Amino acid sequence: MDEFSLIRHYFSRLTPAAADVALGIGDDCALLNVAPGHQLAVTTDTLVGGRHFPLQTKAGDVGWKSLAVNLSDLAAMGAQARWVTLALTLPDADQEWLQAFSSGFHALLQASQVALVGGDTTRGPLSITVTAMGVVPVGKAVRRSGARVGDLVCVTGTLGDAALALRLLDAPDLPPSLRERLDRPQPRLAAGLALREFAHAAIDLSDGLAGDLPHVLEASGVGAVVEAQLLPQSYEFARHASTGERLQLQAQGGDDYELCVCLPPDCLELAQSRLEVPLTVIGRIVDAPGLRFVDANGANIPLESHGYRHFQ
Ligand code: ADP
Ligand code: MG
């Protein structure tokens, strides 16, 4: 199968007819219609086999996740996800792998009503680069730089599930719900759209709270105090994580793909009522720079506060 029949067979059908796709896969460029009064939000992320996902990960999950991590960035900005391109580098044209990969990719495209409008296909070590594009009314995007002293720090969903799944990967009793959180993260697109009405600042959690929240704090010129025991846990997480490892998994584990937002306190209830996922207060924005984790008595809990860094 050559490059062109591969693209036709696995990817061309993933462009649905949509009013805002004037031209999809097949020409030198796609042509996309951005509605007047809107800005284009663009993000790109690469997943390298063996680095961002274990090489034994099912192809369908790789397809899903390579899209999910990008849509999560759009969600954090409060953008409505519309289009993606896919640059695929494959060691060989393994039909079974491609079928499963494109199915996983397609499943999330459909669930989030996003169109694949182009890409590139090359041979080499397994690597997947997705560029995701969304639209947001001018001036409505939620940036990292808007947090203010007194804001509540909140997160969607639960933290630590994917990190626990990764640690228990080869355990025979790894609960499927934890595995699902690692392999098929749900980008919080609807929550991102709802929260843009209220949030002063937001970021999606890919490298763990302790790695990601400091980006918001630095961009906003503020600090935060987070109470460790407020970090939301899933039922399976609480059952399977030992007390000693909980904070480490929840704050430094990574791969959560939840949103972390800074909200004025008087917006909390209304914001919560507009979301389909739980929104939990975990701390507050303060004047003193840096991120502090504290226990219920306000005593510091020391933590190495950086996420995964590729060139360190
Ligand atoms: P060019 O040489 O002009 O870059 P390509 O041969 O790379 O064109 O691609 C042909 C068409 O197929 C283009 O519209 C491109 O966007 C699309 N395409 C290539 N690879 C993929 C892919 N993996 N997924 C979706 N579309 C793809
Ligand atoms: Mg090309």
mmCIF file of C-alpha atoms and ligand atoms in Angstrom:
data_model
loop_
_atom_site.group_PDB
_atom_site.id
_atom_site.type_symbol
_atom_site.label_atom_id
_atom_site.label_comp_id
_atom_site.label_asym_id
_atom_site.label_seq_id
_atom_site.Cartn_x
_atom_site.Cartn_y
_atom_site.Cartn_z
ATOM 1 C CA MET A 1 0.000 0.000 0.000
ATOM 2 C CA ASP A 2 1.531 3.329 -1.036
ATOM 3 C CA GLU A 3 1.228 6.589 0.875
ATOM 4 C CA PHE A 4 -1.680 7.845 -1.222
ATOM 5 C CA SER A 5 -3.882 4.772 -1.003
ATOM 6 C CA LEU A 6 -3.086 4.609 2.723
ATOM 7 C CA ILE A 7 -4.307 8.191 3.184
ATOM 8 C CA ARG A 8 -7.406 7.481 1.090
ATOM 9 C CA HIS A 9 -8.180 4.247 2.877
ATOM 10 C CA TYR A 10 -7.662 5.263 6.488
ATOM 11 C CA PHE A 11 -7.935 9.019 6.712
ATOM 12 C CA SER A 12 -9.832 10.717 3.872
ATOM 13 C CA ARG A 13 -13.206 9.563 5.192
ATOM 14 C CA LEU A 14 -12.541 11.326 8.508
ATOM 15 C CA THR A 15 -13.448 14.727 7.038
ATOM 16 C CA PRO A 16 -17.209 15.000 7.435
ATOM 17 C CA ALA A 17 -19.156 17.534 5.423
ATOM 18 C CA ALA A 18 -19.095 20.623 7.602
ATOM 19 C CA ALA A 19 -20.044 24.173 6.761
ATOM 20 C CA ASP A 20 -16.728 25.491 8.039
ATOM 21 C CA VAL A 21 -14.587 23.112 5.922
ATOM 22 C CA ALA A 22 -14.503 24.665 2.445
ATOM 23 C CA LEU A 23 -11.880 22.117 1.313
ATOM 24 C CA GLY A 24 -10.656 19.063 3.231
ATOM 25 C CA ILE A 25 -8.059 16.335 2.540
ATOM 26 C CA GLY A 26 -6.728 16.003 -1.016
ATOM 27 C CA ASP A 27 -5.361 19.335 -2.149
ATOM 28 C CA ASP A 28 -2.169 21.138 -1.140
ATOM 29 C CA CYS A 29 -3.969 22.909 1.704
ATOM 30 C CA ALA A 30 -7.276 22.691 3.479
ATOM 31 C CA LEU A 31 -9.487 25.774 3.365
ATOM 32 C CA LEU A 32 -11.310 26.597 6.581
ATOM 33 C CA ASN A 33 -13.919 29.251 7.307
ATOM 34 C CA VAL A 34 -13.433 31.174 10.526
ATOM 35 C CA ALA A 35 -16.637 32.991 11.500
ATOM 36 C CA PRO A 36 -16.418 36.807 11.732
ATOM 37 C CA GLY A 37 -15.712 38.039 15.243
ATOM 38 C CA HIS A 38 -13.767 34.876 16.112
ATOM 39 C CA GLN A 39 -10.100 34.053 16.561
ATOM 40 C CA LEU A 40 -8.384 30.860 15.487
ATOM 41 C CA ALA A 41 -6.819 28.967 18.427
ATOM 42 C CA VAL A 42 -4.008 26.663 17.260
ATOM 43 C CA THR A 43 -1.998 24.092 19.187
ATOM 44 C CA THR A 44 0.266 21.167 18.336
ATOM 45 C CA ASP A 45 1.607 18.192 20.287
ATOM 46 C CA THR A 46 3.737 15.214 19.333
ATOM 47 C CA LEU A 47 3.540 11.736 20.833
ATOM 48 C CA VAL A 48 6.672 9.633 20.387
ATOM 49 C CA GLY A 49 6.354 5.868 20.793
ATOM 50 C CA GLY A 50 8.191 4.619 23.893
ATOM 51 C CA ARG A 51 8.395 8.112 25.360
ATOM 52 C CA HIS A 52 4.835 9.445 25.588
ATOM 53 C CA PHE A 53 3.165 6.056 25.600
ATOM 54 C CA PRO A 54 4.443 2.539 26.283
ATOM 55 C CA LEU A 55 5.182 0.737 22.988
ATOM 56 C CA GLN A 56 2.741 -2.028 23.905
ATOM 57 C CA THR A 57 -0.150 0.523 23.988
ATOM 58 C CA LYS A 58 -2.997 -0.564 21.718
ATOM 59 C CA ALA A 59 -3.047 1.312 18.404
ATOM 60 C CA GLY A 60 -6.650 2.445 18.978
ATOM 61 C CA ASP A 61 -5.639 4.039 22.263
ATOM 62 C CA VAL A 62 -2.652 5.764 20.631
ATOM 63 C CA GLY A 63 -5.057 7.214 18.048
ATOM 64 C CA TRP A 64 -7.456 8.445 20.700
ATOM 65 C CA LYS A 65 -4.782 9.871 22.963
ATOM 66 C CA SER A 66 -2.818 11.694 20.262
ATOM 67 C CA LEU A 67 -5.987 13.637 19.517
ATOM 68 C CA ALA A 68 -7.104 13.982 23.154
ATOM 69 C CA VAL A 69 -3.926 15.705 24.340
ATOM 70 C CA ASN A 70 -4.363 18.368 21.656
ATOM 71 C CA LEU A 71 -8.078 18.929 22.208
ATOM 72 C CA SER A 72 -7.268 19.321 25.896
ATOM 73 C CA ASP A 73 -5.152 22.392 25.052
ATOM 74 C CA LEU A 74 -8.075 23.924 23.156
ATOM 75 C CA ALA A 75 -10.340 23.176 26.124
ATOM 76 C CA ALA A 76 -7.993 25.014 28.473
ATOM 77 C CA MET A 77 -8.246 28.174 26.353
ATOM 78 C CA GLY A 78 -12.034 27.961 26.169
ATOM 79 C CA ALA A 79 -11.886 27.426 22.404
ATOM 80 C CA GLN A 80 -14.425 25.385 20.510
ATOM 81 C CA ALA A 81 -12.542 22.540 18.786
ATOM 82 C CA ARG A 82 -13.186 22.428 15.017
ATOM 83 C CA TRP A 83 -10.336 20.999 12.907
ATOM 84 C CA VAL A 84 -7.182 18.915 13.176
ATOM 85 C CA THR A 85 -4.290 17.830 10.977
ATOM 86 C CA LEU A 86 -2.332 14.630 11.538
ATOM 87 C CA ALA A 87 1.362 14.102 10.751
ATOM 88 C CA LEU A 88 2.093 10.433 11.042
ATOM 89 C CA THR A 89 5.532 8.794 10.984
ATOM 90 C CA LEU A 90 5.322 5.002 10.835
ATOM 91 C CA PRO A 91 8.006 2.301 10.806
ATOM 92 C CA ASP A 92 5.886 0.365 8.270
ATOM 93 C CA ALA A 93 2.373 0.350 6.806
ATOM 94 C CA ASP A 94 0.988 -2.263 9.219
ATOM 95 C CA GLN A 95 -2.659 -2.568 8.123
ATOM 96 C CA GLU A 96 -3.947 -3.907 11.397
ATOM 97 C CA TRP A 97 -2.221 -1.136 13.354
ATOM 98 C CA LEU A 98 -3.469 1.561 10.966
ATOM 99 C CA GLN A 99 -7.041 0.268 11.083
ATOM 100 C CA ALA A 100 -7.081 0.326 14.890
ATOM 101 C CA PHE A 101 -5.255 3.669 15.087
ATOM 102 C CA SER A 102 -7.640 5.399 12.690
ATOM 103 C CA SER A 103 -10.659 3.912 14.516
ATOM 104 C CA GLY A 104 -9.488 5.268 17.881
ATOM 105 C CA PHE A 105 -8.701 8.627 16.306
ATOM 106 C CA HIS A 106 -12.082 8.661 14.562
ATOM 107 C CA ALA A 107 -14.002 7.766 17.723
ATOM 108 C CA LEU A 108 -12.788 10.921 19.478
ATOM 109 C CA LEU A 109 -13.178 13.063 16.330
ATOM 110 C CA GLN A 110 -16.828 12.081 16.254
ATOM 111 C CA ALA A 111 -17.387 12.442 19.983
ATOM 112 C CA SER A 112 -16.016 15.986 19.855
ATOM 113 C CA GLN A 113 -17.417 16.916 16.404
ATOM 114 C CA VAL A 114 -14.040 17.757 14.962
ATOM 115 C CA ALA A 115 -12.929 17.250 11.338
ATOM 116 C CA LEU A 116 -9.585 15.862 10.141
ATOM 117 C CA VAL A 117 -8.657 18.251 7.316
ATOM 118 C CA GLY A 118 -5.112 17.285 6.338
ATOM 119 C CA GLY A 119 -1.788 15.859 7.386
ATOM 120 C CA ASP A 120 1.382 14.172 6.280
ATOM 121 C CA THR A 121 2.480 10.542 6.151
ATOM 122 C CA THR A 122 6.121 9.458 6.305
ATOM 123 C CA ARG A 123 8.237 6.429 7.193
ATOM 124 C CA GLY A 124 10.418 6.396 10.316
ATOM 125 C CA PRO A 125 10.286 5.694 14.073
ATOM 126 C CA LEU A 126 6.678 5.824 15.345
ATOM 127 C CA SER A 127 5.678 9.425 16.017
ATOM 128 C CA ILE A 128 2.342 11.199 15.828
ATOM 129 C CA THR A 129 1.928 14.958 15.589
ATOM 130 C CA VAL A 130 -1.530 16.469 15.721
ATOM 131 C CA THR A 131 -2.289 20.136 15.163
ATOM 132 C CA ALA A 132 -5.661 21.132 16.558
ATOM 133 C CA MET A 133 -7.568 24.274 15.674
ATOM 134 C CA GLY A 134 -10.545 25.823 17.359
ATOM 135 C CA VAL A 135 -12.487 29.045 17.354
ATOM 136 C CA VAL A 136 -13.138 31.486 20.150
ATOM 137 C CA PRO A 137 -14.933 34.850 20.112
ATOM 138 C CA VAL A 138 -12.411 37.698 19.997
ATOM 139 C CA GLY A 139 -11.139 38.449 23.517
ATOM 140 C CA LYS A 140 -12.869 35.447 25.144
ATOM 141 C CA ALA A 141 -9.925 33.031 25.266
ATOM 142 C CA VAL A 142 -8.796 32.110 28.797
ATOM 143 C CA ARG A 143 -5.067 32.647 29.190
ATOM 144 C CA ARG A 144 -2.537 31.579 31.778
ATOM 145 C CA SER A 145 -1.829 35.158 32.743
ATOM 146 C CA GLY A 146 -5.106 36.308 34.315
ATOM 147 C CA ALA A 147 -5.067 34.807 37.836
ATOM 148 C CA ARG A 148 -5.689 37.323 40.659
ATOM 149 C CA VAL A 149 -5.028 37.231 44.385
ATOM 150 C CA GLY A 150 -8.128 35.805 46.106
ATOM 151 C CA ASP A 151 -9.156 33.558 43.182
ATOM 152 C CA LEU A 152 -10.102 29.994 43.976
ATOM 153 C CA VAL A 153 -7.924 27.344 42.357
ATOM 154 C CA CYS A 154 -10.224 24.595 41.029
ATOM 155 C CA VAL A 155 -9.845 21.389 39.033
ATOM 156 C CA THR A 156 -12.284 19.352 36.971
ATOM 157 C CA GLY A 157 -12.713 15.611 37.519
ATOM 158 C CA THR A 158 -10.214 13.654 39.598
ATOM 159 C CA LEU A 159 -6.407 13.655 39.734
ATOM 160 C CA GLY A 160 -3.882 10.839 39.806
ATOM 161 C CA ASP A 161 -5.789 8.075 38.026
ATOM 162 C CA ALA A 162 -3.578 7.903 34.942
ATOM 163 C CA ALA A 163 -0.395 8.065 37.006
ATOM 164 C CA LEU A 164 -1.611 5.229 39.205
ATOM 165 C CA ALA A 165 -2.553 3.194 36.127
ATOM 166 C CA LEU A 166 0.930 3.728 34.712
ATOM 167 C CA ARG A 167 2.491 2.536 37.948
ATOM 168 C CA LEU A 168 0.241 -0.542 38.071
ATOM 169 C CA LEU A 169 0.454 -1.187 34.316
ATOM 170 C CA ASP A 170 1.558 -4.793 34.588
ATOM 171 C CA ALA A 171 -0.522 -5.635 37.665
ATOM 172 C CA PRO A 172 -3.202 -8.241 36.917
ATOM 173 C CA ASP A 173 -5.811 -6.429 39.007
ATOM 174 C CA LEU A 174 -5.474 -2.957 37.428
ATOM 175 C CA PRO A 175 -9.080 -1.673 37.406
ATOM 176 C CA PRO A 176 -10.328 -0.950 33.844
ATOM 177 C CA SER A 177 -11.538 2.518 34.843
ATOM 178 C CA LEU A 178 -7.987 3.541 35.792
ATOM 179 C CA ARG A 179 -6.570 2.031 32.620
ATOM 180 C CA GLU A 180 -9.156 3.975 30.623
ATOM 181 C CA ARG A 181 -8.013 7.220 32.234
ATOM 182 C CA LEU A 182 -4.464 6.561 31.046
ATOM 183 C CA ASP A 183 -5.296 5.303 27.552
ATOM 184 C CA ARG A 184 -8.401 7.314 26.639
ATOM 185 C CA PRO A 185 -8.338 10.643 28.481
ATOM 186 C CA GLN A 186 -11.446 12.787 27.970
ATOM 187 C CA PRO A 187 -10.563 16.310 26.845
ATOM 188 C CA ARG A 188 -12.745 18.672 28.891
ATOM 189 C CA LEU A 189 -14.058 20.623 25.913
ATOM 190 C CA ALA A 190 -17.558 21.313 27.236
ATOM 191 C CA ALA A 191 -16.168 22.371 30.610
ATOM 192 C CA GLY A 192 -13.676 24.682 28.896
ATOM 193 C CA LEU A 193 -16.451 26.409 26.954
ATOM 194 C CA ALA A 194 -18.580 26.846 30.093
ATOM 195 C CA LEU A 195 -15.669 28.012 32.248
ATOM 196 C CA ARG A 196 -14.526 30.718 29.824
ATOM 197 C CA GLU A 197 -17.431 32.818 31.093
ATOM 198 C CA PHE A 198 -15.968 32.807 34.618
ATOM 199 C CA ALA A 199 -12.297 31.857 34.690
ATOM 200 C CA HIS A 200 -9.536 34.435 35.097
ATOM 201 C CA ALA A 201 -6.903 31.865 34.044
ATOM 202 C CA ALA A 202 -6.699 28.216 33.054
ATOM 203 C CA ILE A 203 -4.312 25.445 32.048
ATOM 204 C CA ASP A 204 -4.802 21.789 31.235
ATOM 205 C CA LEU A 205 -2.967 19.303 33.429
ATOM 206 C CA SER A 206 -0.648 17.174 31.313
ATOM 207 C CA ASP A 207 2.518 17.139 33.431
ATOM 208 C CA GLY A 208 0.851 17.045 36.856
ATOM 209 C CA LEU A 209 -0.545 19.858 38.978
ATOM 210 C CA ALA A 210 2.838 20.652 40.543
ATOM 211 C CA GLY A 211 4.372 20.989 37.080
ATOM 212 C CA ASP A 212 1.563 22.867 35.354
ATOM 213 C CA LEU A 213 0.041 25.244 37.916
ATOM 214 C CA PRO A 214 3.375 27.121 38.327
ATOM 215 C CA HIS A 215 3.086 28.160 34.648
ATOM 216 C CA VAL A 216 -0.136 29.989 35.527
ATOM 217 C CA LEU A 217 1.429 31.500 38.653
ATOM 218 C CA GLU A 218 4.485 32.774 36.770
ATOM 219 C CA ALA A 219 2.432 34.162 33.896
ATOM 220 C CA SER A 220 0.096 35.917 36.350
ATOM 221 C CA GLY A 221 2.752 37.118 38.814
ATOM 222 C CA VAL A 222 1.058 35.475 41.809
ATOM 223 C CA GLY A 223 1.417 32.400 44.036
ATOM 224 C CA ALA A 224 -0.920 29.649 45.242
ATOM 225 C CA VAL A 225 -1.589 27.571 48.324
ATOM 226 C CA VAL A 226 -3.082 24.154 47.607
ATOM 227 C CA GLU A 227 -4.453 21.899 50.329
ATOM 228 C CA ALA A 228 -3.297 18.365 49.614
ATOM 229 C CA GLN A 229 -6.322 16.615 51.062
ATOM 230 C CA LEU A 230 -8.712 18.586 48.851
ATOM 231 C CA LEU A 231 -7.294 17.048 45.665
ATOM 232 C CA PRO A 232 -10.207 15.063 44.208
ATOM 233 C CA GLN A 233 -9.765 11.287 44.029
ATOM 234 C CA SER A 234 -11.730 8.700 42.108
ATOM 235 C CA TYR A 235 -13.164 5.754 43.994
ATOM 236 C CA GLU A 236 -10.676 3.380 42.362
ATOM 237 C CA PHE A 237 -7.780 5.713 43.090
ATOM 238 C CA ALA A 238 -8.691 5.905 46.771
ATOM 239 C CA ARG A 239 -8.939 2.123 46.879
ATOM 240 C CA HIS A 240 -5.669 1.314 45.118
ATOM 241 C CA ALA A 241 -3.217 4.121 45.957
ATOM 242 C CA SER A 242 -1.348 3.853 49.237
ATOM 243 C CA THR A 243 -1.537 6.853 51.586
ATOM 244 C CA GLY A 244 2.183 7.465 51.157
ATOM 245 C CA GLU A 245 2.048 7.789 47.363
ATOM 246 C CA ARG A 246 -1.232 9.694 46.935
ATOM 247 C CA LEU A 247 0.070 13.243 46.837
ATOM 248 C CA GLN A 248 2.957 12.289 44.595
ATOM 249 C CA LEU A 249 0.615 10.619 42.077
ATOM 250 C CA GLN A 250 -1.974 13.391 42.224
ATOM 251 C CA ALA A 251 0.413 16.338 42.058
ATOM 252 C CA GLN A 252 3.319 15.005 40.022
ATOM 253 C CA GLY A 253 2.008 12.026 38.105
ATOM 254 C CA GLY A 254 0.891 13.679 34.888
ATOM 255 C CA ASP A 255 -1.476 12.606 32.103
ATOM 256 C CA ASP A 256 -4.595 13.808 33.962
ATOM 257 C CA TYR A 257 -5.889 16.066 31.162
ATOM 258 C CA GLU A 258 -8.179 17.820 33.613
ATOM 259 C CA LEU A 259 -8.546 21.605 33.619
ATOM 260 C CA CYS A 260 -7.111 23.730 36.400
ATOM 261 C CA VAL A 261 -8.850 27.129 36.566
ATOM 262 C CA CYS A 262 -8.625 30.249 38.702
ATOM 263 C CA LEU A 263 -12.066 31.633 39.512
ATOM 264 C CA PRO A 264 -13.391 34.572 41.515
ATOM 265 C CA PRO A 265 -15.083 32.994 44.589
ATOM 266 C CA ASP A 266 -18.524 34.443 43.863
ATOM 267 C CA CYS A 267 -18.650 32.574 40.529
ATOM 268 C CA LEU A 268 -18.035 29.128 41.954
ATOM 269 C CA GLU A 269 -21.590 27.889 42.388
ATOM 270 C CA LEU A 270 -22.802 29.110 39.030
ATOM 271 C CA ALA A 271 -19.737 27.634 37.321
ATOM 272 C CA GLN A 272 -20.289 24.293 39.023
ATOM 273 C CA SER A 273 -23.935 24.242 37.980
ATOM 274 C CA ARG A 274 -22.963 24.690 34.313
ATOM 275 C CA LEU A 275 -20.551 21.729 34.194
ATOM 276 C CA GLU A 276 -21.177 18.055 33.555
ATOM 277 C CA VAL A 277 -18.015 17.160 35.489
ATOM 278 C CA PRO A 278 -17.291 17.937 39.141
ATOM 279 C CA LEU A 279 -15.353 21.141 39.772
ATOM 280 C CA THR A 280 -13.430 20.992 43.063
ATOM 281 C CA VAL A 281 -11.811 23.856 44.953
ATOM 282 C CA ILE A 282 -8.258 22.827 45.870
ATOM 283 C CA GLY A 283 -6.712 26.100 46.992
ATOM 284 C CA ARG A 284 -6.331 29.837 46.609
ATOM 285 C CA ILE A 285 -4.277 32.368 44.702
ATOM 286 C CA VAL A 286 -2.061 34.405 47.036
ATOM 287 C CA ASP A 287 0.425 37.265 46.791
ATOM 288 C CA ALA A 288 3.550 35.348 47.799
ATOM 289 C CA PRO A 289 5.070 33.787 44.664
ATOM 290 C CA GLY A 290 5.421 30.032 44.194
ATOM 291 C CA LEU A 291 3.209 27.014 44.746
ATOM 292 C CA ARG A 292 2.859 25.650 48.284
ATOM 293 C CA PHE A 293 1.160 22.396 49.200
ATOM 294 C CA VAL A 294 -0.186 22.398 52.759
ATOM 295 C CA ASP A 295 -1.961 19.954 55.076
ATOM 296 C CA ALA A 296 -5.289 20.628 56.796
ATOM 297 C CA ASN A 297 -3.486 22.667 59.484
ATOM 298 C CA GLY A 298 -1.757 24.875 56.955
ATOM 299 C CA ALA A 299 1.659 23.279 57.481
ATOM 300 C CA ASN A 300 3.905 23.026 54.411
ATOM 301 C CA ILE A 301 4.245 19.697 52.631
ATOM 302 C CA PRO A 302 7.521 19.761 50.683
ATOM 303 C CA LEU A 303 7.336 18.555 47.091
ATOM 304 C CA GLU A 304 9.627 18.583 44.089
ATOM 305 C CA SER A 305 7.647 20.981 41.938
ATOM 306 C CA HIS A 306 8.503 20.349 38.343
ATOM 307 C CA GLY A 307 6.921 18.276 35.597
ATOM 308 C CA TYR A 308 8.584 16.119 32.999
ATOM 309 C CA ARG A 309 11.291 17.988 31.101
ATOM 310 C CA HIS A 310 12.638 16.495 27.916
ATOM 311 C CA PHE A 311 16.077 18.082 27.838
ATOM 312 C CA GLN A 312 17.050 17.905 31.481
HETATM 313 P P1 ADP B 1 1.848 17.317 -0.253
HETATM 314 O O1 ADP B 1 2.941 16.535 -0.904
HETATM 315 O O2 ADP B 1 1.255 18.398 -1.072
HETATM 316 O O3 ADP B 1 2.205 17.736 1.153
HETATM 317 P P2 ADP B 1 0.674 14.875 0.598
HETATM 318 O O4 ADP B 1 0.910 13.842 -0.430
HETATM 319 O O5 ADP B 1 1.560 14.908 1.794
HETATM 320 O O6 ADP B 1 0.626 16.288 -0.101
HETATM 321 O O7 ADP B 1 -0.825 14.771 1.097
HETATM 322 C C1 ADP B 1 -1.898 14.675 0.200
HETATM 323 C C2 ADP B 1 -3.157 15.093 0.913
HETATM 324 O O8 ADP B 1 -3.417 14.149 1.952
HETATM 325 C C3 ADP B 1 -3.057 16.460 1.577
HETATM 326 O O9 ADP B 1 -4.328 17.045 1.510
HETATM 327 C C4 ADP B 1 -2.700 16.119 3.006
HETATM 328 O O10 ADP B 1 -3.162 17.117 3.887
HETATM 329 C C5 ADP B 1 -3.439 14.796 3.214
HETATM 330 N N1 ADP B 1 -2.784 13.883 4.184
HETATM 331 C C6 ADP B 1 -1.572 13.322 4.127
HETATM 332 N N2 ADP B 1 -1.335 12.507 5.177
HETATM 333 C C7 ADP B 1 -2.445 12.568 5.946
HETATM 334 C C8 ADP B 1 -2.846 11.986 7.168
HETATM 335 N N3 ADP B 1 -2.051 11.155 7.853
HETATM 336 N N4 ADP B 1 -4.073 12.301 7.643
HETATM 337 C C9 ADP B 1 -4.873 13.140 6.978
HETATM 338 N N5 ADP B 1 -4.577 13.717 5.809
HETATM 339 C C10 ADP B 1 -3.385 13.447 5.290
HETATM 340 MG MG MG B 2 2.924 16.241 2.592
#
